[in-house]
Every structure is written in C-alpha cells, then in structure tokens.
C-alpha positions as CSV (number, residue, x, y, z in Angstrom):
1,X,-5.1,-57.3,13.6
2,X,-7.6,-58.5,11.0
3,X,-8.0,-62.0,12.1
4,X,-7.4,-61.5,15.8
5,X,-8.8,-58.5,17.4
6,X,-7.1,-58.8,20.6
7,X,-3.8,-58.8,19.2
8,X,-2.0,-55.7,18.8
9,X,1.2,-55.9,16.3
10,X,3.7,-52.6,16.7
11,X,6.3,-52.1,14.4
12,X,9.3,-49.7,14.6
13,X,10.3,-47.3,12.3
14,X,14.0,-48.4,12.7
15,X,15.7,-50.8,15.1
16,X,16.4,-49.3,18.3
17,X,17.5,-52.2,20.8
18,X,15.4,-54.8,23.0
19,X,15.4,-52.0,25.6
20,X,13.6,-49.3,23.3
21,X,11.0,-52.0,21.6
22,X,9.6,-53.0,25.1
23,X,9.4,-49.1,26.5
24,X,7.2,-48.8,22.9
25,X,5.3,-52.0,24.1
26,X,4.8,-50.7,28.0
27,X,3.6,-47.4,27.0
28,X,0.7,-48.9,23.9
29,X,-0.3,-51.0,26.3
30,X,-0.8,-48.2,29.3
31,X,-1.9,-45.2,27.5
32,X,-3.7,-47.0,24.7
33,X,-4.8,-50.4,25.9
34,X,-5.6,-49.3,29.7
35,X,-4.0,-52.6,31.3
36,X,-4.0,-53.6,34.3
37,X,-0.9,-56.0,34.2
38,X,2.3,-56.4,31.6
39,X,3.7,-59.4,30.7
40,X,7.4,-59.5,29.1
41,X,8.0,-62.7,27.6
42,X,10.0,-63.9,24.2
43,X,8.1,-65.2,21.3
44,X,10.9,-68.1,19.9
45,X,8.9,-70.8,22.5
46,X,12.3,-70.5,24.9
47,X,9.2,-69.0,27.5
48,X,6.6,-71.6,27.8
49,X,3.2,-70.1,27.1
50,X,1.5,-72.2,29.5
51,X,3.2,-70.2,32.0
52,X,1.6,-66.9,31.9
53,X,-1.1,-67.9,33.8
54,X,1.0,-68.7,36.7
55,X,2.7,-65.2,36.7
56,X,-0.6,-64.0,36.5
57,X,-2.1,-65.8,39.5
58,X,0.8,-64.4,41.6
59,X,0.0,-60.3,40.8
60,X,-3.7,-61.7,41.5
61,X,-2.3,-62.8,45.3
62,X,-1.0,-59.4,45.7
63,X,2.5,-59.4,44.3
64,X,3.2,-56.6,41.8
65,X,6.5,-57.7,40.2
66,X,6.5,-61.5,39.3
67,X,9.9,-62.7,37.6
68,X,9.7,-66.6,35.8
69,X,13.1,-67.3,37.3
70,X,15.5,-69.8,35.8
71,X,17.7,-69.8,39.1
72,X,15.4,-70.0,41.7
73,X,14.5,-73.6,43.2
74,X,12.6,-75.6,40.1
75,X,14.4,-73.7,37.6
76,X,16.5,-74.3,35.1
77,X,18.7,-73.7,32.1
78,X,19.4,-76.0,28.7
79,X,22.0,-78.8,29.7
80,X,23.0,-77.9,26.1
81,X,24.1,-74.8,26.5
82,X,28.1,-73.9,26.2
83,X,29.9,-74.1,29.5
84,X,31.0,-69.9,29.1
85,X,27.3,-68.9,28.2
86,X,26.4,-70.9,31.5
87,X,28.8,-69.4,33.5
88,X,28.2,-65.7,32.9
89,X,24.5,-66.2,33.0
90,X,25.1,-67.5,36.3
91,X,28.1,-65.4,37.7
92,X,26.0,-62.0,36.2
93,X,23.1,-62.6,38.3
94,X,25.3,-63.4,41.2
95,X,27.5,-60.3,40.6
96,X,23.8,-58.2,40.1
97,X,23.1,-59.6,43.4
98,X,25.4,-58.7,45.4
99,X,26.2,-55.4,44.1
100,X,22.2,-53.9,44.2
101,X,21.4,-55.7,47.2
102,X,18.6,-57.5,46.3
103,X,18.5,-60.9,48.2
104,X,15.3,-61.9,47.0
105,X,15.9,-62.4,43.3
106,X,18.0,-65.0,41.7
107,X,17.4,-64.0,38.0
108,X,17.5,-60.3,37.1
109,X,18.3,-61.1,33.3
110,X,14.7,-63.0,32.7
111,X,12.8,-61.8,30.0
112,X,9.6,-63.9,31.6
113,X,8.0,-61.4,33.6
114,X,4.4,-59.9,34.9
115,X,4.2,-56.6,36.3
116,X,1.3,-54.2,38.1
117,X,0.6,-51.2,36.2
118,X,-0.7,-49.1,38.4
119,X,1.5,-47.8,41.0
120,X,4.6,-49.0,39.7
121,X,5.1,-49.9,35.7
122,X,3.2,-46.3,35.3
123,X,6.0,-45.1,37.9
124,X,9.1,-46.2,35.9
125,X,11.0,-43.4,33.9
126,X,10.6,-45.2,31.1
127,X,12.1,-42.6,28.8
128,X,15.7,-42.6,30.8
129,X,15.8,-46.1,30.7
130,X,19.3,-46.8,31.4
131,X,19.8,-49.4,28.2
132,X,18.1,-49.8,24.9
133,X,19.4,-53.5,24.9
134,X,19.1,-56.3,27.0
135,X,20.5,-55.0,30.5
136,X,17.0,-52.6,30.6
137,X,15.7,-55.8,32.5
138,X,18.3,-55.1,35.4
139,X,17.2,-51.3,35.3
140,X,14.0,-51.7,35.5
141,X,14.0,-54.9,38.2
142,X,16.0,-52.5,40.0
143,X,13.5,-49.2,40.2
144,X,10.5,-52.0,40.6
145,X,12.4,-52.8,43.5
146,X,13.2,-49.4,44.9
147,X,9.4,-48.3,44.5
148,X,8.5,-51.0,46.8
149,X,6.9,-54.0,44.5
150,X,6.5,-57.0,46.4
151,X,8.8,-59.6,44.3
152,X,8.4,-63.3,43.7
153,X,9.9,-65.4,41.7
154,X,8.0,-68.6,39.6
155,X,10.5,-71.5,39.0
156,X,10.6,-71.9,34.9
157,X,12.2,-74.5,32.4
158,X,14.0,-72.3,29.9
159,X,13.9,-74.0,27.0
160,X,15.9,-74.0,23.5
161,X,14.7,-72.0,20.8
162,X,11.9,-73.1,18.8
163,X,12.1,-70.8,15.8
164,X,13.9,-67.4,14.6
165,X,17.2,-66.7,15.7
166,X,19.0,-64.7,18.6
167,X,18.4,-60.7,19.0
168,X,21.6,-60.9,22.0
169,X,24.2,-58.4,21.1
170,X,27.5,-58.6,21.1
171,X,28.3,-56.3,24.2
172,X,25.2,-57.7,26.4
173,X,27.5,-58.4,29.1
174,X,29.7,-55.1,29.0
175,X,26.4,-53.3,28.6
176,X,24.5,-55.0,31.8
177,X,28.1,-55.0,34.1
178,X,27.9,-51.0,33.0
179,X,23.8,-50.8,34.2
180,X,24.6,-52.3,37.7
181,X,27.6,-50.3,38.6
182,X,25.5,-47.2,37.2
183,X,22.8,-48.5,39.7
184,X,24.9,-49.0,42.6
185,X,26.7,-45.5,42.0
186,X,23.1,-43.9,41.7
187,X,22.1,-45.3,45.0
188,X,24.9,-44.2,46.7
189,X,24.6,-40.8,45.7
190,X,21.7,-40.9,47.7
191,X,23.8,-41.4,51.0
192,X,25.8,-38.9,49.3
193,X,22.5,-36.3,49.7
194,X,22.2,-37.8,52.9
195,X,25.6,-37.1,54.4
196,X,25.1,-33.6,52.9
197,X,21.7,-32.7,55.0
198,X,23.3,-34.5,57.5
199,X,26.5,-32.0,57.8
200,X,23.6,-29.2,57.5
201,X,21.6,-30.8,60.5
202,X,25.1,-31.4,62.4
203,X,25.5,-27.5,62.1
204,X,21.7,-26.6,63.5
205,X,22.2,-29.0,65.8
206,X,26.0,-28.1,67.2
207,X,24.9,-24.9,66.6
208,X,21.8,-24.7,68.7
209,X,23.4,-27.3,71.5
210,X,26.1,-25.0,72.6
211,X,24.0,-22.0,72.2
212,X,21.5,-23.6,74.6
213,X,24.1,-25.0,76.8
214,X,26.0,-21.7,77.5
215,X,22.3,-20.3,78.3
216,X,20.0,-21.8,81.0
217,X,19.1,-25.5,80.1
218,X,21.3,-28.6,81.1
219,X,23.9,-29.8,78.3
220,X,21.2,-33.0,78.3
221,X,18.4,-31.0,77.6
222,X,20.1,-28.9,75.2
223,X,21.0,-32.2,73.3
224,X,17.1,-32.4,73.1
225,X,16.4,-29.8,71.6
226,X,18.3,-29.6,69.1
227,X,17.9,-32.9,67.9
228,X,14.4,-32.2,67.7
229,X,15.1,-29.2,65.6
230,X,17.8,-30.4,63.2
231,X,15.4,-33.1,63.0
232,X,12.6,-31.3,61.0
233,X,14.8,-29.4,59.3
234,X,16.3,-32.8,57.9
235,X,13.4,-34.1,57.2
236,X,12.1,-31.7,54.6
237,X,15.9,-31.7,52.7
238,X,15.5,-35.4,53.0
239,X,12.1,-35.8,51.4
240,X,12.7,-32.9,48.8
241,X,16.6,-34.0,48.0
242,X,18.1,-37.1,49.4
243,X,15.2,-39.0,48.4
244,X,13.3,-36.6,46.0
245,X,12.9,-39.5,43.5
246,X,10.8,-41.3,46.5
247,X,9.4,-38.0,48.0
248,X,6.4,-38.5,50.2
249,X,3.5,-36.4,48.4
250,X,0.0,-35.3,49.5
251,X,-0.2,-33.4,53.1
252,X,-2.0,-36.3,55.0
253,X,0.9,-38.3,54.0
254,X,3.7,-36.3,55.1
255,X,2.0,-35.6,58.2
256,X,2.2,-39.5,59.2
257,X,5.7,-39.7,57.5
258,X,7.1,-37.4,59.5
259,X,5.5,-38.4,62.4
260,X,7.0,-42.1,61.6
261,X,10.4,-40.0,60.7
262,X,9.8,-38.6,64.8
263,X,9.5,-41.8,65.7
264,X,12.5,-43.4,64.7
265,X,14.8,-40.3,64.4
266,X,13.9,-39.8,68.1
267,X,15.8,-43.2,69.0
268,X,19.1,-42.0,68.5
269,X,18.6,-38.7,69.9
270,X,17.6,-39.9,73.2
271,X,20.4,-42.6,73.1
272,X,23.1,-39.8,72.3
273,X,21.2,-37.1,75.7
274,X,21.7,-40.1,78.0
275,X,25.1,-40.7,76.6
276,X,25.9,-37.1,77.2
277,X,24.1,-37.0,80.0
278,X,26.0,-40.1,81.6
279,X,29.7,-38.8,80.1
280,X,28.8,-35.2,82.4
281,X,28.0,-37.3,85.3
282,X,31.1,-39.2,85.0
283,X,34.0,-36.9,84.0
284,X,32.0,-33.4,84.3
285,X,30.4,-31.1,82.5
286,X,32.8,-29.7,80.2
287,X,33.1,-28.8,76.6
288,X,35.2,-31.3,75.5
289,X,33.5,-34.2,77.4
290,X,30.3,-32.9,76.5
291,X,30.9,-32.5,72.8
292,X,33.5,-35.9,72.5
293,X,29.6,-37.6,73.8
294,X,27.7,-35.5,71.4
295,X,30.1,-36.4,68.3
296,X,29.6,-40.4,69.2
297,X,25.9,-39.9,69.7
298,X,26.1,-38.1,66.3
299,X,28.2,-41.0,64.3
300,X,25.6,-43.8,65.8
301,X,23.0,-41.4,64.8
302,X,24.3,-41.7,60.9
303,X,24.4,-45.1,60.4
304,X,20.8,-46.1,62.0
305,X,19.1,-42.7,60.5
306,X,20.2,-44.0,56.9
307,X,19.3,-47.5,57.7
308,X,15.9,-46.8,58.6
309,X,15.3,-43.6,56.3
310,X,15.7,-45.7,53.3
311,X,14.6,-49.3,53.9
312,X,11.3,-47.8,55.9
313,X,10.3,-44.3,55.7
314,X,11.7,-43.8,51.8
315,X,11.5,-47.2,50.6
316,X,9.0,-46.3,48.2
317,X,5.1,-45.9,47.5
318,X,2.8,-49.2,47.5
C-alpha cells in the first residue's frame, strides 16, 4: 500500500467464503511474496497481536504447523459467551478428535495459526480444498497432519471482538461435521486400497506357496518365499495406489523405503513360517493344517502391515 510498503491488501472480485479468501492469501504470499512462514489470524483484535511472535518462535524450534489453541492448558474462551456457542465449540473439537485421530490437537477450529511453507503449506491442494467457509481450517489441519508437520499448540486468550462484526455462517457447524466425516471416509479408503493390494499379494503369495510346496522346498520355506515376493509386488501398488497421495519419490528414496518396507514387512512373514512351520510339526504336514497356519499368519500380517505402512513408511514427507 502507499503508506505501508510491507503491507499487501487483496481484494476479491466477489465473496467467495472464508475458505476461498485465505487459499487467495496462501498462494500471494507463496508465489508472489516468497515466504517462508504463513500466519492465519483474524483482524477484529479477538487474536492478540502480541502473539505472533510466539507462534513464530515455535516454527523457528522446528515445528512446522503451530496452532494458538483456546483448549489446550492456558487457554481460553470468553466467560461471556452463550452456553450453546460454548458447547459446540467444545464438543466439535472433541467430535474432530476423536473421529481424525489426532490426539495432539485440542483446537482444530483456531483461526490463530503459523505454518512452514516449504514442504508442507506448498504441499496442500489448495484448489480442492474441501470448504470455502470456515471448516477449511479442519481440512487443511488435517492434510498438515497427514504430510507429517510436527504440531504444537501455544495456549491463547480468545478475546471478544474489538471491531466489525462476525463473517460465521449460518451452516458452520453442518459444514465442518460434513468436512470430518469426508476426512475420515477419505482415510479409510485408503485401507480400502490397502485391502485391495492386499487380496492381490494374498493371491501371489497363496499362489506361489502351494506351487512351491507341491515342488521341492519345505511348506516353511515356501512361506518364505512368497512372502518375499508378494512383498515387492505390494510395495510398488502401495506406493503408486494405496498411498499415491504420500508416494515416496526420487530413486535414492525408494531404495531406503523399501528397504525400511523389508524391514518391517519381514516381521510378520517370519512370525506366520514359524507358525506354519510349528502347526506341521504338531498336526502334520497337510493342506489344510498348513494353509489354516498360513490364513492366521496372513490376518496378523493385515493389521500390523497397515499399522506400520501408514504411521511410518507413508506417513508423509518432512
């Protein structure tokens, strides 16, 4: 502007929602101002300026996502607000919670908020945001989360409002209860992907056990091998498919990804040969016993591979 350089005004041509005005603000200042770090925060004094420098001071400690929290321990809301406004601000973030799993964030509706650029704000889709209006703070919290930023919260007094009046529309919390259930039904289609490369892995591998077993190896070493083989297989449908969004890119990369992937995938595969290895021992060598053993070893398999594929191999890129 005239009198202040360093301050940047952007105006829409039409109103588009809270959502759609900060997307606007993320990318001016990405492409066009080259930051470093965005901070969110309203301009009606309910955000204390003074506090800026505290979110600040936490991306400069290494955090990348740093929320001015109204729940978390130091918080706190106006005694004067209505009991029902109180109790949906409160219950929402509880319900957000619980629902998206994250355990580490008591506010996801704050509007106080400073985020690293690079690596993560110039990750988000920011064109398929999820909601023009006030629930784009849940979506985004959400994919910050799932690319890996480390979180923390800053205790803030939010105060009443100085000047101007509310921007909160009407169906704020319709629109943020249909933004986490949209979340938590994108996530799981995830697993979805993941039972699907499973079921293809589960035919390599059956496949290739019982055609090694009938041929010269030992039903435990046949378990071996093709585990080992449905296991790369799995791995490049899980990093181009089940977790495509999170895909690990660049060759040196995926070489020490899939040697983590080895790592842990070859847990359960040597739990299931000694399981079918010790069922043999114990009530023979048979198809049924061998492949009731195998189909155990498979189901424990499941639940650890998902587990681990994506809190640790596919939790994201720092």
């Amino acid at each position: 502007m005239k009198t202040h350089e360093n301050v940047h005004l952007l105006m829409e041509k039409e109103k588009a929602g809270l959502g759609a005005a900060y997307v606007y603000g993320f990318k001016e200042a990405m492409y066009e101002m080259k930051a470093d770090v965005i901070v969110e925060m309203d301009a009606d004094f309910q955000h204390d300026p003074k506090d800026v420098v505290r979110l600040v001071d936490e991306i400069d400690k290494g955090y990348d996502y740093v929320i001015g929290s109204r729940f978390a321990k130091g918080g706190s809301i106006p005694e004067e607000w209505a009991f029902k406004r109180k109790f949906f601000s409160v219950g929402g973030n509880i319900f957000s919670k619980i629902v998206l799993g994250i355990f580490n964030v008591n506010d996801f509706t704050s509007g106080f908020k400073a985020s690293r650029v690079k690596g993560f704000v110039d990750r988000l889709p920011l064109d398929t945001i999820l909601s023009r209006g006030f629930a784009y703070k849940i979506d985004l919290l959400f994919k910050m989360h799932r690319l890996g930023a480390k979180i923390k919260e800053v205790p803030i007094k939010f105060g009443l409002r100085d000047r101007g009046n509310s921007k909160m529309e009407n169906n704020n919390m319709t629109d943020s209860l249909r933004v986490v259930v949209t979340l938590r039904y994108n996530e799981n289609k995830n697993f979805v992907k993941f039972l699907a490369v499973g079921g293809i892995g589960f035919i390599v591998d059956a496949g290739l056990f019982n055609i090694l077993r009938i041929g010269t190896l030992s039903s435990r070493n046949s378990a071996l091998a093709s585990g080992f083989t449905a296991m790369m297989v799995t791995f490049i449908l899980n990093n181009y498919w089940s977790f495509g969004e999170r895909k690990i890119d660049g060759t040196k990369k995926k070489v020490v990804g899939f040697i983590v992937y080895i790592i842990f995938s070859s847990i359960p595969i040597a739990v299931r040969s000694r399981l079918v290895g010790f069922s043999v021992s114990m009530f023979g060598d048979t198809a049924l016993v061998s492949n009731t053993a195998f189909l155990i070893g498979i189901i424990l398999g499941l639940i650890w591979n998902f587990t681990v594929y994506s809190k640790i191999i596919w939790k994201g890129k720092k």
